[in-house]
C-alpha atoms as a printed R data frame, in Angstrom:
    type eleno elety resid chain resno       x       y       z
1   ATOM     1    CA   MET     A     1 -30.840 -11.160  -2.389
2   ATOM     2    CA   ARG     A     2 -32.004  -7.824  -1.458
3   ATOM     3    CA   ARG     A     3 -29.802  -5.804   0.858
4   ATOM     4    CA   GLN     A     4 -31.140  -3.363   3.503
5   ATOM     5    CA   LEU     A     5 -29.326  -0.024   3.111
6   ATOM     6    CA   GLY     A     6 -29.381   0.310   7.073
7   ATOM     7    CA   SER     A     7 -29.232   3.597   8.871
8   ATOM     8    CA   ASP     A     8 -26.795   5.691  10.806
9   ATOM     9    CA   ALA     A     9 -28.338   7.116  13.932
10  ATOM    10    CA   GLY     A    10 -25.970  10.069  14.152
11  ATOM    11    CA   LEU     A    11 -26.424  10.915  10.524
12  ATOM    12    CA   THR     A    12 -30.114  10.585  10.711
13  ATOM    13    CA   ALA     A    13 -30.273  12.820  13.770
14  ATOM    14    CA   ARG     A    14 -28.196  15.521  11.966
15  ATOM    15    CA   MET     A    15 -30.550  15.417   8.927
16  ATOM    16    CA   PHE     A    16 -33.643  15.661  11.198
17  ATOM    17    CA   LEU     A    17 -32.089  18.586  13.081
18  ATOM    18    CA   THR     A    18 -31.261  20.379   9.821
19  ATOM    19    CA   MET     A    19 -34.835  19.851   8.490
20  ATOM    20    CA   PHE     A    20 -36.219  21.080  11.876
21  ATOM    21    CA   LEU     A    21 -34.163  24.177  11.566
22  ATOM    22    CA   LEU     A    22 -35.284  24.826   8.078
23  ATOM    23    CA   ALA     A    23 -38.970  24.510   9.144
24  ATOM    24    CA   ALA     A    24 -38.486  26.859  11.956
25  ATOM    25    CA   VAL     A    25 -36.804  29.448   9.585
26  ATOM    26    CA   TYR     A    26 -39.549  29.034   7.054
27  ATOM    27    CA   LEU     A    27 -42.304  29.517   9.704
28  ATOM    28    CA   PHE     A    28 -40.635  32.601  10.862
29  ATOM    29    CA   PHE     A    29 -40.624  33.877   7.254
30  ATOM    30    CA   LEU     A    30 -44.290  33.199   6.786
31  ATOM    31    CA   ALA     A    31 -45.093  34.898  10.116
32  ATOM    32    CA   VAL     A    32 -43.220  38.039   8.885
33  ATOM    33    CA   LEU     A    33 -45.057  38.029   5.659
34  ATOM    34    CA   TRP     A    34 -48.455  37.608   7.339
35  ATOM    35    CA   GLN     A    35 -47.755  40.525   9.874
36  ATOM    36    CA   ALA     A    36 -46.617  42.710   7.021
37  ATOM    37    CA   GLY     A    37 -49.923  42.009   5.229
38  ATOM    38    CA   VAL     A    38 -48.208  40.774   2.169
39  ATOM    39    CA   SER     A    39 -50.346  39.311  -0.555
40  ATOM    40    CA   TYR     A    40 -47.786  36.500  -1.159
41  ATOM    41    CA   THR     A    41 -50.212  34.100  -2.765
42  ATOM    42    CA   GLY     A    42 -49.118  35.050  -6.262
43  ATOM    43    CA   ILE     A    43 -45.424  34.809  -5.432
44  ATOM    44    CA   ILE     A    44 -45.604  31.355  -3.831
45  ATOM    45    CA   LEU     A    45 -47.888  30.180  -6.740
46  ATOM    46    CA   PHE     A    46 -45.362  31.543  -9.248
47  ATOM    47    CA   VAL     A    47 -42.414  29.908  -7.496
48  ATOM    48    CA   GLY     A    48 -44.392  26.680  -6.905
49  ATOM    49    CA   ILE     A    49 -44.960  26.370 -10.675
50  ATOM    50    CA   MET     A    50 -41.354  27.113 -11.340
51  ATOM    51    CA   LEU     A    51 -40.125  24.319  -8.983
52  ATOM    52    CA   ALA     A    52 -42.814  21.800 -10.068
53  ATOM    53    CA   VAL     A    53 -41.580  22.211 -13.711
54  ATOM    54    CA   GLN     A    54 -37.985  21.736 -12.468
55  ATOM    55    CA   TYR     A    55 -39.106  18.729 -10.339
56  ATOM    56    CA   TYR     A    56 -41.217  16.845 -13.009
57  ATOM    57    CA   PHE     A    57 -38.777  17.611 -15.880
58  ATOM    58    CA   SER     A    58 -35.311  17.604 -14.054
59  ATOM    59    CA   ASP     A    59 -34.134  14.379 -15.556
60  ATOM    60    CA   ARG     A    60 -34.582  15.715 -19.091
61  ATOM    61    CA   MET     A    61 -33.291  19.292 -18.370
62  ATOM    62    CA   VAL     A    62 -30.106  17.767 -16.623
63  ATOM    63    CA   LEU     A    63 -29.401  15.184 -19.358
64  ATOM    64    CA   TRP     A    64 -29.921  17.914 -22.060
65  ATOM    65    CA   SER     A    65 -27.635  20.431 -20.320
66  ATOM    66    CA   MET     A    66 -24.908  17.891 -19.819
67  ATOM    67    CA   GLY     A    67 -25.210  16.476 -23.320
68  ATOM    68    CA   ALA     A    68 -26.011  13.067 -22.031
69  ATOM    69    CA   ARG     A    69 -27.428  10.425 -24.258
70  ATOM    70    CA   GLU     A    70 -29.563   7.421 -22.979
71  ATOM    71    CA   VAL     A    71 -27.951   4.155 -24.101
72  ATOM    72    CA   SER     A    72 -29.667   0.770 -24.480
73  ATOM    73    CA   PRO     A    73 -28.465  -2.450 -23.095
74  ATOM    74    CA   ALA     A    74 -27.047  -3.410 -26.658
75  ATOM    75    CA   GLU     A    75 -24.953  -0.226 -26.583
76  ATOM    76    CA   ALA     A    76 -23.527  -0.526 -22.962
77  ATOM    77    CA   PRO     A    77 -24.221  -4.133 -21.871
78  ATOM    78    CA   GLU     A    78 -21.678  -4.049 -18.936
79  ATOM    79    CA   LEU     A    79 -22.905  -0.780 -17.562
80  ATOM    80    CA   HIS     A    80 -26.493  -1.998 -17.801
81  ATOM    81    CA   ALA     A    81 -25.582  -5.178 -16.179
82  ATOM    82    CA   LEU     A    82 -24.155  -3.379 -13.234
83  ATOM    83    CA   VAL     A    83 -27.036  -0.949 -12.816
84  ATOM    84    CA   GLU     A    84 -29.463  -3.910 -13.038
85  ATOM    85    CA   ARG     A    85 -27.719  -6.012 -10.471
86  ATOM    86    CA   LEU     A    86 -27.423  -3.067  -8.068
87  ATOM    87    CA   ALA     A    87 -31.147  -1.945  -8.629
88  ATOM    88    CA   ALA     A    88 -32.189  -5.543  -7.807
89  ATOM    89    CA   LEU     A    89 -30.178  -5.569  -4.517
90  ATOM    90    CA   ALA     A    90 -31.652  -2.263  -3.525
91  ATOM    91    CA   ASP     A    91 -35.180  -3.195  -4.348
92  ATOM    92    CA   LEU     A    92 -35.521  -0.521  -6.905
93  ATOM    93    CA   PRO     A    93 -36.923  -0.411 -10.524
94  ATOM    94    CA   LYS     A    94 -34.042  -0.383 -12.934
95  ATOM    95    CA   PRO     A    95 -33.363   3.304 -13.764
96  ATOM    96    CA   ARG     A    96 -32.628   4.460 -17.360
97  ATOM    97    CA   VAL     A    97 -28.936   4.548 -18.193
98  ATOM    98    CA   ALA     A    98 -27.060   7.494 -19.863
99  ATOM    99    CA   ILE     A    99 -23.674   8.339 -20.835
100 ATOM   100    CA   VAL     A   100 -22.014  11.814 -21.066
101 ATOM   101    CA   PRO     A   101 -19.343  12.202 -23.619
102 ATOM   102    CA   THR     A   102 -16.723  14.035 -21.433
103 ATOM   103    CA   SER     A   103 -13.299  13.378 -20.014
104 ATOM   104    CA   MET     A   104 -14.409  14.719 -16.791
105 ATOM   105    CA   PRO     A   105 -14.849  11.711 -14.518
106 ATOM   106    CA   ASN     A   106 -18.184  11.817 -12.730
107 ATOM   107    CA   ALA     A   107 -21.633  10.410 -12.386
108 ATOM   108    CA   PHE     A   108 -25.044  11.506 -11.222
109 ATOM   109    CA   ALA     A   109 -28.539  10.433 -10.718
110 ATOM   110    CA   THR     A   110 -31.580  12.447 -11.281
111 ATOM   111    CA   GLY     A   111 -35.481  12.095 -11.591
112 ATOM   112    CA   ARG     A   112 -38.419  12.782  -9.467
113 ATOM   113    CA   SER     A   113 -39.008   9.196  -8.166
114 ATOM   114    CA   PRO     A   114 -37.519   5.643  -8.427
115 ATOM   115    CA   LYS     A   115 -39.855   4.942 -11.314
116 ATOM   116    CA   HIS     A   116 -38.635   8.003 -13.249
117 ATOM   117    CA   ALA     A   117 -34.972   8.032 -12.506
118 ATOM   118    CA   VAL     A   118 -32.029   7.983 -14.670
119 ATOM   119    CA   VAL     A   119 -28.267   7.317 -13.853
120 ATOM   120    CA   ALA     A   120 -25.626   8.922 -15.972
121 ATOM   121    CA   VAL     A   121 -21.883   8.225 -15.999
122 ATOM   122    CA   THR     A   122 -19.178  10.136 -18.061
123 ATOM   123    CA   THR     A   123 -16.817   8.390 -20.514
124 ATOM   124    CA   GLY     A   124 -14.131   9.863 -18.367
125 ATOM   125    CA   ILE     A   125 -15.228   7.783 -15.306
126 ATOM   126    CA   MET     A   126 -15.597   4.567 -17.310
127 ATOM   127    CA   GLN     A   127 -12.069   4.973 -18.681
128 ATOM   128    CA   ARG     A   128 -10.463   5.604 -15.182
129 ATOM   129    CA   LEU     A   129 -12.180   3.249 -12.825
130 ATOM   130    CA   THR     A   130 -12.093  -0.429 -12.468
131 ATOM   131    CA   THR     A   131 -15.412  -2.468 -12.712
132 ATOM   132    CA   ALA     A   132 -15.520  -2.770  -8.822
133 ATOM   133    CA   GLU     A   133 -15.067   0.939  -8.370
134 ATOM   134    CA   LEU     A   134 -17.533   1.767 -10.974
135 ATOM   135    CA   GLU     A   135 -19.988  -0.440  -9.272
136 ATOM   136    CA   ALA     A   136 -19.421   1.325  -6.135
137 ATOM   137    CA   VAL     A   137 -20.056   4.718  -7.719
138 ATOM   138    CA   LEU     A   138 -23.337   3.489  -9.253
139 ATOM   139    CA   GLY     A   139 -24.239   2.198  -5.881
140 ATOM   140    CA   HIS     A   140 -23.790   5.614  -4.481
141 ATOM   141    CA   GLU     A   141 -26.175   7.044  -7.198
142 ATOM   142    CA   LEU     A   142 -28.753   4.328  -6.808
143 ATOM   143    CA   SER     A   143 -28.717   5.224  -3.086
144 ATOM   144    CA   HIS     A   144 -29.709   8.730  -3.988
145 ATOM   145    CA   ILE     A   145 -32.667   7.385  -5.777
146 ATOM   146    CA   LYS     A   146 -33.616   5.078  -3.070
147 ATOM   147    CA   ASN     A   147 -33.527   7.813  -0.649
148 ATOM   148    CA   ARG     A   148 -35.473  10.221  -2.851
149 ATOM   149    CA   ASP     A   149 -32.870  12.966  -2.425
150 ATOM   150    CA   MET     A   150 -34.164  14.926  -5.485
151 ATOM   151    CA   THR     A   151 -37.600  15.133  -3.815
152 ATOM   152    CA   VAL     A   152 -36.167  16.044  -0.325
153 ATOM   153    CA   LEU     A   153 -33.885  18.786  -1.563
154 ATOM   154    CA   THR     A   154 -36.648  20.235  -3.846
155 ATOM   155    CA   LEU     A   155 -39.114  20.354  -0.967
156 ATOM   156    CA   ALA     A   156 -36.339  21.825   1.331
157 ATOM   157    CA   SER     A   157 -35.418  24.547  -1.019
158 ATOM   158    CA   PHE     A   158 -39.090  25.840  -1.714
159 ATOM   159    CA   PHE     A   159 -39.216  28.873   0.751
160 ATOM   160    CA   ALA     A   160 -35.588  29.617   0.104
161 ATOM   161    CA   THR     A   161 -36.516  30.017  -3.487
162 ATOM   162    CA   VAL     A   162 -39.471  32.164  -2.500
163 ATOM   163    CA   ALA     A   163 -37.076  34.488  -0.482
164 ATOM   164    CA   SER     A   164 -34.585  34.609  -3.236
165 ATOM   165    CA   PHE     A   165 -37.287  35.605  -5.712
166 ATOM   166    CA   ILE     A   166 -38.533  38.427  -3.300
167 ATOM   167    CA   MET     A   167 -34.959  39.683  -3.091
168 ATOM   168    CA   GLN     A   168 -34.382  39.747  -6.723
169 ATOM   169    CA   HIS     A   169 -37.721  41.308  -7.597
170 ATOM   170    CA   PHE     A   170 -38.125  43.548  -4.673
171 ATOM   171    CA   PHE     A   171 -38.725  46.784  -6.444
172 ATOM   172    CA   TYR     A   172 -41.236  45.190  -8.873
173 ATOM   173    CA   TRP     A   173 -43.188  43.430  -6.147
174 ATOM   174    CA   GLY     A   174 -42.923  46.419  -3.796
175 ATOM   175    CA   GLY     A   175 -46.685  47.336  -4.364
176 ATOM   176    CA   ALA     A   176 -47.576  43.883  -2.869
177 ATOM   177    CA   PHE     A   177 -45.801  44.725   0.371
178 ATOM   178    CA   GLY     A   178 -48.281  47.427   1.458
179 ATOM   179    CA   GLY     A   179 -48.392  50.295  -0.814
180 ATOM   180    CA   ARG     A   180 -46.431  53.570  -1.189
181 ATOM   181    CA   ASP     A   181 -46.971  55.319   2.216
182 ATOM   182    CA   ARG     A   182 -44.485  55.268   5.020
183 ATOM   183    CA   GLU     A   183 -46.129  52.222   6.685
184 ATOM   184    CA   GLY     A   184 -46.126  50.462   3.468
185 ATOM   185    CA   ARG     A   185 -42.439  51.327   2.827
186 ATOM   186    CA   ASN     A   186 -41.600  50.114   6.327
187 ATOM   187    CA   ASN     A   187 -43.450  46.860   5.728
188 ATOM   188    CA   ALA     A   188 -41.531  46.362   2.416
189 ATOM   189    CA   MET     A   189 -38.122  46.762   4.053
190 ATOM   190    CA   VAL     A   190 -39.105  44.300   6.868
191 ATOM   191    CA   VAL     A   191 -40.152  41.809   4.242
192 ATOM   192    CA   TYR     A   192 -36.918  42.329   2.338
193 ATOM   193    CA   LEU     A   193 -34.687  42.006   5.188
194 ATOM   194    CA   ALA     A   194 -36.550  38.850   6.305
195 ATOM   195    CA   SER     A   195 -36.106  37.525   2.936
196 ATOM   196    CA   LEU     A   196 -32.396  38.092   2.984
197 ATOM   197    CA   VAL     A   197 -31.962  36.495   6.441
198 ATOM   198    CA   VAL     A   198 -34.118  33.561   5.350
199 ATOM   199    CA   TRP     A   199 -32.257  32.986   2.176
200 ATOM   200    CA   VAL     A   200 -28.776  33.239   3.899
201 ATOM   201    CA   ILE     A   201 -29.672  30.859   6.745
202 ATOM   202    CA   SER     A   202 -31.516  28.468   4.506
203 ATOM   203    CA   PHE     A   203 -28.638  28.425   2.129
204 ATOM   204    CA   PHE     A   204 -26.223  27.024   4.734
205 ATOM   205    CA   LEU     A   205 -28.836  24.668   6.115
206 ATOM   206    CA   ILE     A   206 -29.737  23.282   2.624
207 ATOM   207    CA   ARG     A   207 -25.943  22.810   1.996
208 ATOM   208    CA   ALA     A   208 -25.480  20.971   5.154
209 ATOM   209    CA   LEU     A   209 -28.396  18.732   4.358
210 ATOM   210    CA   SER     A   210 -27.046  18.058   0.978
211 ATOM   211    CA   ARG     A   211 -23.679  16.952   2.534
212 ATOM   212    CA   TYR     A   212 -25.527  14.691   4.963
213 ATOM   213    CA   ARG     A   213 -27.419  13.197   1.956
214 ATOM   214    CA   GLU     A   214 -24.000  12.483   0.389
215 ATOM   215    CA   PHE     A   215 -22.822  10.529   3.462
216 ATOM   216    CA   ALA     A   216 -26.083   8.620   3.480
217 ATOM   217    CA   ALA     A   217 -25.513   7.701  -0.260
218 ATOM   218    CA   ASP     A   218 -21.960   6.667   0.483
219 ATOM   219    CA   ARG     A   219 -23.396   4.263   3.217
220 ATOM   220    CA   GLY     A   220 -25.830   2.908   0.907
221 ATOM   221    CA   ALA     A   221 -23.113   2.230  -1.813
222 ATOM   222    CA   ALA     A   222 -20.898   0.576   0.841
223 ATOM   223    CA   ILE     A   223 -23.635  -1.836   2.076
224 ATOM   224    CA   LEU     A   224 -24.939  -2.533  -1.422
225 ATOM   225    CA   THR     A   225 -21.533  -3.609  -2.757
226 ATOM   226    CA   GLY     A   226 -20.121  -4.781   0.560
227 ATOM   227    CA   SER     A   227 -16.957  -2.886  -0.107
228 ATOM   228    CA   PRO     A   228 -16.466   0.673   1.283
229 ATOM   229    CA   GLY     A   229 -13.002   0.460   0.154
230 ATOM   230    CA   GLN     A   230 -13.876   0.330  -3.594
231 ATOM   231    CA   LEU     A   231 -16.054   3.524  -3.257
232 ATOM   232    CA   ALA     A   232 -13.073   5.246  -1.378
233 ATOM   233    CA   SER     A   233 -10.610   4.211  -4.168
234 ATOM   234    CA   ALA     A   234 -13.046   5.617  -6.742
235 ATOM   235    CA   LEU     A   235 -13.440   8.877  -4.863
236 ATOM   236    CA   VAL     A   236  -9.714   9.340  -4.567
237 ATOM   237    CA   LYS     A   237  -9.249   8.536  -8.361
238 ATOM   238    CA   ILE     A   238 -12.034  10.962  -9.423
239 ATOM   239    CA   SER     A   239 -10.850  13.822  -7.265
240 ATOM   240    CA   GLY     A   240  -7.293  13.388  -8.363
241 ATOM   241    CA   SER     A   241  -8.392  13.465 -12.034
242 ATOM   242    CA   MET     A   242 -10.303  16.670 -11.618
243 ATOM   243    CA   ALA     A   243  -7.000  18.625 -11.349
244 ATOM   244    CA   ARG     A   244  -6.109  17.496 -14.854
245 ATOM   245    CA   ILE     A   245  -9.386  18.626 -16.460
246 ATOM   246    CA   PRO     A   246  -9.495  21.887 -18.397
247 ATOM   247    CA   ASP     A   247 -10.888  24.882 -16.402
248 ATOM   248    CA   ARG     A   248 -13.479  25.589 -19.080
249 ATOM   249    CA   ASP     A   249 -14.886  22.091 -18.723
250 ATOM   250    CA   LEU     A   250 -15.099  22.354 -14.968
251 ATOM   251    CA   ARG     A   251 -16.908  25.867 -15.076
252 ATOM   252    CA   GLN     A   252 -19.373  24.529 -17.457
253 ATOM   253    CA   ALA     A   253 -20.241  21.551 -15.153
254 ATOM   254    CA   GLU     A   254 -20.221  23.561 -11.794
255 ATOM   255    CA   ALA     A   255 -23.943  24.374 -12.001
256 ATOM   256    CA   PHE     A   256 -24.613  20.617 -11.606
257 ATOM   257    CA   ASN     A   257 -22.342  20.067  -8.608
258 ATOM   258    CA   ALA     A   258 -25.201  18.997  -6.452
259 ATOM   259    CA   PHE     A   259 -26.031  16.057  -8.811
260 ATOM   260    CA   PHE     A   260 -22.226  14.833  -9.050
261 ATOM   261    CA   ILE     A   261 -20.588  12.208  -6.903
262 ATOM   262    CA   ILE     A   262 -17.623  14.653  -6.681
263 ATOM   263    CA   PRO     A   263 -18.182  18.338  -7.190
264 ATOM   264    CA   ALA     A   264 -16.593  19.895 -10.311
265 ATOM   265    CA   LEU     A   265 -14.628  22.927  -9.046
266 ATOM   266    CA   SER     A   266 -12.367  25.187 -11.030
267 ATOM   267    CA   GLY     A   267  -9.530  27.038  -9.271
268 ATOM   268    CA   ASN     A   268  -9.406  26.549  -5.411
269 ATOM   269    CA   SER     A   269 -11.894  24.454  -3.703
270 ATOM   270    CA   LEU     A   270 -14.725  26.210  -1.834
271 ATOM   271    CA   MET     A   271 -14.875  25.907   1.885
272 ATOM   272    CA   GLU     A   272 -16.809  22.961   2.936
273 ATOM   273    CA   LEU     A   273 -19.427  25.076   4.580
274 ATOM   274    CA   LEU     A   274 -20.452  26.480   1.176
275 ATOM   275    CA   SER     A   275 -20.286  23.153  -0.607
276 ATOM   276    CA   THR     A   276 -22.941  20.729  -1.498
277 ATOM   277    CA   HIS     A   277 -20.519  17.778  -0.717
278 ATOM   278    CA   PRO     A   278 -18.376  16.930   2.241
279 ATOM   279    CA   SER     A   279 -14.705  17.064   1.889
280 ATOM   280    CA   LEU     A   280 -12.910  14.096   0.402
281 ATOM   281    CA   GLU     A   281 -11.035  13.697   3.669
282 ATOM   282    CA   ARG     A   282 -14.317  13.290   5.751
283 ATOM   283    CA   ARG     A   283 -15.832  11.114   3.179
284 ATOM   284    CA   LEU     A   284 -12.903   8.742   3.411
285 ATOM   285    CA   ALA     A   285 -12.906   8.726   7.167
286 ATOM   286    CA   TYR     A   286 -16.615   7.903   7.149
287 ATOM   287    CA   LEU     A   287 -15.988   4.947   4.804
288 ATOM   288    CA   ARG     A   288 -13.112   3.708   6.820
289 ATOM   289    CA   LYS     A   289 -15.482   3.831   9.848
290 ATOM   290    CA   LEU     A   290 -18.047   1.855   7.762
291 ATOM   291    CA   GLU     A   291 -15.577  -0.821   6.891
292 ATOM   292    CA   ARG     A   292 -14.638  -1.265  10.550
293 ATOM   293    CA   GLU     A   293 -18.388  -1.628  11.192
294 ATOM   294    CA   MET     A   294 -18.981  -4.081   8.426
295 ATOM   295    CA   GLU     A   295 -16.110  -6.227   9.621
296 ATOM   296    CA   ASP     A   296 -17.672  -6.502  12.972
297 ATOM   297    CA   TRP     A   297 -21.029  -7.570  11.290
298 ATOM   298    CA   ARG     A   298 -19.243 -10.425   9.766
């Protein structure tokens, strides 16, 4: 039986507002470029190609970077069975399955679309979680696939990447911003400052959007498995285990925090405002709220 993932009106509204603010920031950025007479076609084309490569080959790049290996049903029958069952409930094509040989307990999903998706789990998470908890984690990752989060975040970050590119290559691209006379230098400075403002604002907005997508995936997992408590238990176990993982392993994995179900942080945790994920406390509170709602549904 297929299960509808449902929706959270408040969460949907916050995601919509964040996307609206991002669009407003990007329109402002384009207006500044236009007024400054910037020949930005080449920049946008270059960044577009760069993001397209990332988008279309993200699954291969992430798996390769993490040292993940795709496994067949014969190699991991229980894991494949869980993924297949959840995919059927979510009305998704069964994604490819991979295992990462590391003691760090985590899981992630990547791929440009449901038909080109892959779900990966670490050996550490399989050793630490019960079958029900692992199923809840896989439900979270399949919800990311269902919600097309890779596509959403790639599109949301497009002009932020353009702004970052301009800042990093300001002097090289200076000639494209109006020439070497005084007016041209003024235009160049306006474009640089606008790029800086756009990058800073979009950084926080994209982080907020990423956190909202995590809440949505938690909701999807709770409804797919019918047990928010199992996901809450898994999150507590994963988070607690991170403290025992060597700093070197955490630093190596930090670049992929946006993909993980729990970010790999070395040293002190970052402020939630800067994080791609909500705090553990907020996620547990949200899951408790979902559990109460699901009891009312029954």
